[in-house]
Short mmCIF file of C-alpha atoms and ligand atoms in Angstrom, two decimals:
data_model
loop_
_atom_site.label_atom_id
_atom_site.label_comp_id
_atom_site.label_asym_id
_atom_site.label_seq_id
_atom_site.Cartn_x
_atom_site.Cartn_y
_atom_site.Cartn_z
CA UNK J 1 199.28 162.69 -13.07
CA UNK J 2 195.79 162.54 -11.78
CA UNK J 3 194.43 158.38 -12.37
CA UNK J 4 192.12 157.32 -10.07
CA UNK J 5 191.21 153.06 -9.99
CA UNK J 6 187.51 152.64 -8.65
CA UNK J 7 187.01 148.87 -7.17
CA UNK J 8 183.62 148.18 -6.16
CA UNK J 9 182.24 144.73 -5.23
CA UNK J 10 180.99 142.74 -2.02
CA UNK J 11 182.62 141.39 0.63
CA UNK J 12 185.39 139.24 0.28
CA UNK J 13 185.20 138.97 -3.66
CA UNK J 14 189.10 140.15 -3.52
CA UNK J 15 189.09 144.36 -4.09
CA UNK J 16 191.43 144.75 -1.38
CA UNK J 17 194.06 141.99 -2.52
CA UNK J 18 193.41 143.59 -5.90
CA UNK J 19 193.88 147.30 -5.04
CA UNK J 20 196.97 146.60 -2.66
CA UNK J 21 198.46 144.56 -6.34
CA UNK J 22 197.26 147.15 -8.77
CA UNK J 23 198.54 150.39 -6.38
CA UNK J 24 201.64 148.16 -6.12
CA UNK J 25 202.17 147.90 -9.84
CA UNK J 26 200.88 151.47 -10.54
CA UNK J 27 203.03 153.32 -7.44
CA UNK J 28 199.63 154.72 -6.69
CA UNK J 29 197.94 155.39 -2.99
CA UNK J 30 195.64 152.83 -2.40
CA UNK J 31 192.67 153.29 0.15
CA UNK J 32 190.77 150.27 1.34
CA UNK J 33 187.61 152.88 2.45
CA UNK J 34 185.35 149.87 4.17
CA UNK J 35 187.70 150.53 6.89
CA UNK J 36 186.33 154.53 7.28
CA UNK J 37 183.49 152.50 8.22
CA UNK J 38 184.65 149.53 10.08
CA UNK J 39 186.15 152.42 12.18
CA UNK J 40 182.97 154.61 12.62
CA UNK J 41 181.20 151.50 13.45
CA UNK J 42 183.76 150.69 16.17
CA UNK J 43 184.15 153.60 17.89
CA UNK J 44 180.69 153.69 19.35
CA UNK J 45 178.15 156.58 20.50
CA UNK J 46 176.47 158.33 17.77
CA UNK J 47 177.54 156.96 14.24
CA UNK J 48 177.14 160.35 12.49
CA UNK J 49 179.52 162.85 14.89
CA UNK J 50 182.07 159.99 14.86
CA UNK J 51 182.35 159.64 10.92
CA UNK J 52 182.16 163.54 11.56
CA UNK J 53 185.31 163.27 13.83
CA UNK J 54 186.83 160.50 12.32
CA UNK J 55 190.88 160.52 12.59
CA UNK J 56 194.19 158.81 11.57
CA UNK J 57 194.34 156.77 15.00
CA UNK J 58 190.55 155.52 14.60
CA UNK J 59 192.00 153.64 11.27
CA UNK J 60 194.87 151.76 13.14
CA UNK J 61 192.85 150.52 16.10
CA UNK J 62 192.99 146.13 16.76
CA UNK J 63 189.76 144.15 15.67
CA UNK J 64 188.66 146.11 12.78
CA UNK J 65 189.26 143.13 10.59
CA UNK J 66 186.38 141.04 12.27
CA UNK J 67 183.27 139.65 11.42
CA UNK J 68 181.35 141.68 13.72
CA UNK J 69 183.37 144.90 12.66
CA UNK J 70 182.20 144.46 9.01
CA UNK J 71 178.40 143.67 10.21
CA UNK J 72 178.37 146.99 12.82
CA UNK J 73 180.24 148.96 9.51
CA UNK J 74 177.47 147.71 7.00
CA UNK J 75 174.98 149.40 9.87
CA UNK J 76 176.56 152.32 10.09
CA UNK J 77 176.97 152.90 6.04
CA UNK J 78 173.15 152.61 5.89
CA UNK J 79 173.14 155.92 7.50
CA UNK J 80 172.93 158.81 5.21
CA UNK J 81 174.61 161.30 7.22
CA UNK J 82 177.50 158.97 7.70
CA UNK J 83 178.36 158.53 4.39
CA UNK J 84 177.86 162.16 3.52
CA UNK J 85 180.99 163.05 6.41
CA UNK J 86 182.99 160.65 4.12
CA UNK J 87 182.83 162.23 1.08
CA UNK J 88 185.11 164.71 0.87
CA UNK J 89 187.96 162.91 2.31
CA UNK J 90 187.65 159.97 -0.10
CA UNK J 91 187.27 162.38 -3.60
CA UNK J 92 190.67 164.50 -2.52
CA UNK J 93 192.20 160.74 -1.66
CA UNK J 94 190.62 160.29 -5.21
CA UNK J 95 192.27 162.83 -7.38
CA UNK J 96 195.33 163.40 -5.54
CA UNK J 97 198.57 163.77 -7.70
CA UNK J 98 199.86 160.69 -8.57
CA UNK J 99 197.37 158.54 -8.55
CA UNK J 100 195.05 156.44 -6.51
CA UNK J 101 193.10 153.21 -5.91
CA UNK J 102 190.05 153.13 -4.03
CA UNK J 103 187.80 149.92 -3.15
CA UNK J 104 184.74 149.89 -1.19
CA UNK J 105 180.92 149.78 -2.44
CA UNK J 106 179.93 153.09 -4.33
CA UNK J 107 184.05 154.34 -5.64
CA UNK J 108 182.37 154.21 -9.00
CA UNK J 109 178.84 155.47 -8.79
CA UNK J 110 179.40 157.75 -5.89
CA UNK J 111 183.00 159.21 -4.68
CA UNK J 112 184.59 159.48 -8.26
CA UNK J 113 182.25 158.64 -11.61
CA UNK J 114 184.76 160.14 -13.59
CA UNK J 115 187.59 157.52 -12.24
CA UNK J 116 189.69 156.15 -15.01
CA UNK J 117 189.14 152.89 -14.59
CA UNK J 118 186.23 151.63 -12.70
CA UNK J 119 185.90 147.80 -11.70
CA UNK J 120 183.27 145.68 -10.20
CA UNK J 121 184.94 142.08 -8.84
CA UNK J 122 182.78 139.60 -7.32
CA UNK J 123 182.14 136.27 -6.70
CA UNK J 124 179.32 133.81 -5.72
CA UNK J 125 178.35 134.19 -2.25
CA UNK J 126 179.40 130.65 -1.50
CA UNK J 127 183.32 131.12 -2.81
CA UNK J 128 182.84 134.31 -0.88
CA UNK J 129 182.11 132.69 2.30
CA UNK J 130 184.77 129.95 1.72
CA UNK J 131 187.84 132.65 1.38
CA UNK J 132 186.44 134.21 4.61
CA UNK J 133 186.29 131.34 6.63
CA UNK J 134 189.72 130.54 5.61
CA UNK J 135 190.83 133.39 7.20
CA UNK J 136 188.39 133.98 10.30
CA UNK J 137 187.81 130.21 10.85
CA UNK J 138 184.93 129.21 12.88
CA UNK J 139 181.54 127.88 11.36
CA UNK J 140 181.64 128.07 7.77
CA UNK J 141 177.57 128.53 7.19
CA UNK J 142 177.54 131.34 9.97
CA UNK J 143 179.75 133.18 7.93
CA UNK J 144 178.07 132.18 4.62
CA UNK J 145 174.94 133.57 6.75
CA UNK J 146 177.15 136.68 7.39
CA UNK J 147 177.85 137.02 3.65
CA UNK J 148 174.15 136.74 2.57
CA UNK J 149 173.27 139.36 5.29
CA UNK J 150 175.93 141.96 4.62
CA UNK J 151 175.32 141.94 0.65
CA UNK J 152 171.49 142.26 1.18
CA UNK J 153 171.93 145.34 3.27
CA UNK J 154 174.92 147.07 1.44
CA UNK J 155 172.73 146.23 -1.82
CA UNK J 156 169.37 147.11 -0.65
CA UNK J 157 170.01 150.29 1.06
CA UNK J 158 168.39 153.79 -0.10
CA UNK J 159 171.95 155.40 -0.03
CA UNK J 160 174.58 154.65 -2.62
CA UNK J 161 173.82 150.99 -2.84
CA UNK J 162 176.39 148.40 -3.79
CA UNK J 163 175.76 148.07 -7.83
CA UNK J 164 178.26 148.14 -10.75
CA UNK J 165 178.79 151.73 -11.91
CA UNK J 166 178.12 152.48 -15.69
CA UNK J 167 181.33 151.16 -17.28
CA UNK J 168 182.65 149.45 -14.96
CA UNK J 169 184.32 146.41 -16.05
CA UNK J 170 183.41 143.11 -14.15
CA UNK J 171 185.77 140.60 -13.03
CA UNK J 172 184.26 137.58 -11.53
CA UNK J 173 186.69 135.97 -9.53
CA UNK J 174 184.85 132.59 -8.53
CA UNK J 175 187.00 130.60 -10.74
CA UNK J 176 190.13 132.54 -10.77
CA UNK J 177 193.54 132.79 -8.53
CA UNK J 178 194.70 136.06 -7.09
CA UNK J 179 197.46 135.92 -9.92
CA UNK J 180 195.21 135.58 -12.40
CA UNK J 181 192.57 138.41 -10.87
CA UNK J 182 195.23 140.53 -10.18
CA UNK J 183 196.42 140.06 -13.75
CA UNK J 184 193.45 141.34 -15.93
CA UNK J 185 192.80 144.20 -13.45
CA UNK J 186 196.18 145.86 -14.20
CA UNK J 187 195.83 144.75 -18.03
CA UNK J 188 192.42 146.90 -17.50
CA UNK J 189 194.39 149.79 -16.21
CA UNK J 190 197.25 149.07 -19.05
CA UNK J 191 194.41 149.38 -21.55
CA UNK J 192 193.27 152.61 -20.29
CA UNK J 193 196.75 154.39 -19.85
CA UNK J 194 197.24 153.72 -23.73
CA UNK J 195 194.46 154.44 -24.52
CA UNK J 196 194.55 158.56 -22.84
O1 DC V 201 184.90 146.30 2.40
P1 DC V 201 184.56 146.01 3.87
O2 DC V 201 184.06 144.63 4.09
O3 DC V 201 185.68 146.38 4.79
O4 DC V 201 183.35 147.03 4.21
C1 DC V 201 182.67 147.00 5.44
C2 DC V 201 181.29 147.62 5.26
O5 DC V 201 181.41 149.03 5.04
C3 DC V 201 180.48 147.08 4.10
O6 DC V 201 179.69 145.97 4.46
C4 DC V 201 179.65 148.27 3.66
C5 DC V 201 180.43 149.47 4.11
N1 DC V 201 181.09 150.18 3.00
C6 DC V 201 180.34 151.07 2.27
O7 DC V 201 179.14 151.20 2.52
N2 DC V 201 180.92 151.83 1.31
C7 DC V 201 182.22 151.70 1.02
N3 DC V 201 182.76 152.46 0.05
C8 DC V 201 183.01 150.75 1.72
C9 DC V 201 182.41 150.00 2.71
#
């Protein structure tokens, strides 16, 4: 069975937590693709030839998780060329037998339009910020600075900018629990599977 889940949004609003759940549910692959970029953006030197060369072991190296990881990645995705090298991996990863969840920025307008279901979760930039600083600590209005920055350039950039594909279904998650998020996303998918 070919079913591929599209999860677009900004950072933080919860695709990840939500694609690990729905794959979960599913038995699907799941691919969290901000980190093809967190990992271009970390390995340094020219952006474009290491998208270009961009391998298993690049994926699994420490700090990708960080704050300045996702700000050097949000560079790097800017760049034309770079997202161009990480096409083709992410539509196979797409349509592969048995069915796949993607999140990331552009799953839905970009790598697979034709996904089966296509989902845009967000939140305000302030709960945003909150759930991140749980987890990173530090000074919470740096990192509601951090927020504001990132989703101003992954939404104003010429490339594939961050937007809610045509039919997507939007889940706001500012007032909602991860049970409860996770909970209408795989009713979503449910939806669609009876519905083929
Ligand atoms: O989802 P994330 O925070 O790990 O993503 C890090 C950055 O990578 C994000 O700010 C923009 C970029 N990105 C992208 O441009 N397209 C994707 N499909 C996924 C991430």
């Amino acid at each position: 069975m070919i079913f591929t889940v599209a999860i677009d949004g900004p950072a933080a609003a919860g695709k990840g937590t939500i694609g690990r759940a729905v794959a979960a549910r599913f038995g699907f692959a799941h691919l969290d693709t901000g980190l093809l970029y967190r990992a271009v953006g970390a390995k340094g030197g020219d952006p474009v030839a290491a998208a270009e060369g961009l391998a298993t072991a690049d994926l699994e190296r420490d700090g990708l998780r960080t704050l300045a990881a996702g700000q050097a990645a949000s560079r790097v995705a800017a760049i034309p060329q770079v997202r161009a090298a990480l096409v083709e991996f992410q539509r196979r990863f797409a349509r592969r037998e048995g069915g796949a969840v993607l999140d990331g920025r552009d799953i839905g307008t970009v790598i697979c339009p034709e996904a089966e279901v296509k989902l845009y979760v967000t939140a305000s930039a302030e709960v945003r910020a909150h759930r991140r600083w749980l987890e990173v600590g530090g000074d919470e209005s740096a990192v509601l600075a951090e927020v504001h920055e990132r989703d101003a350039r992954d939404m104003g950039r010429a490339d594939a900018p961050l937007r809610a594909a045509e039919g997507a279904v939007v889940l706001d998650t500012s007032a909602m629990g991860i049970e409860e998020a996770v909970g209408r996303a795989i009713a979503v998918v449910l939806e669609r599977m009876e519905g083929r």
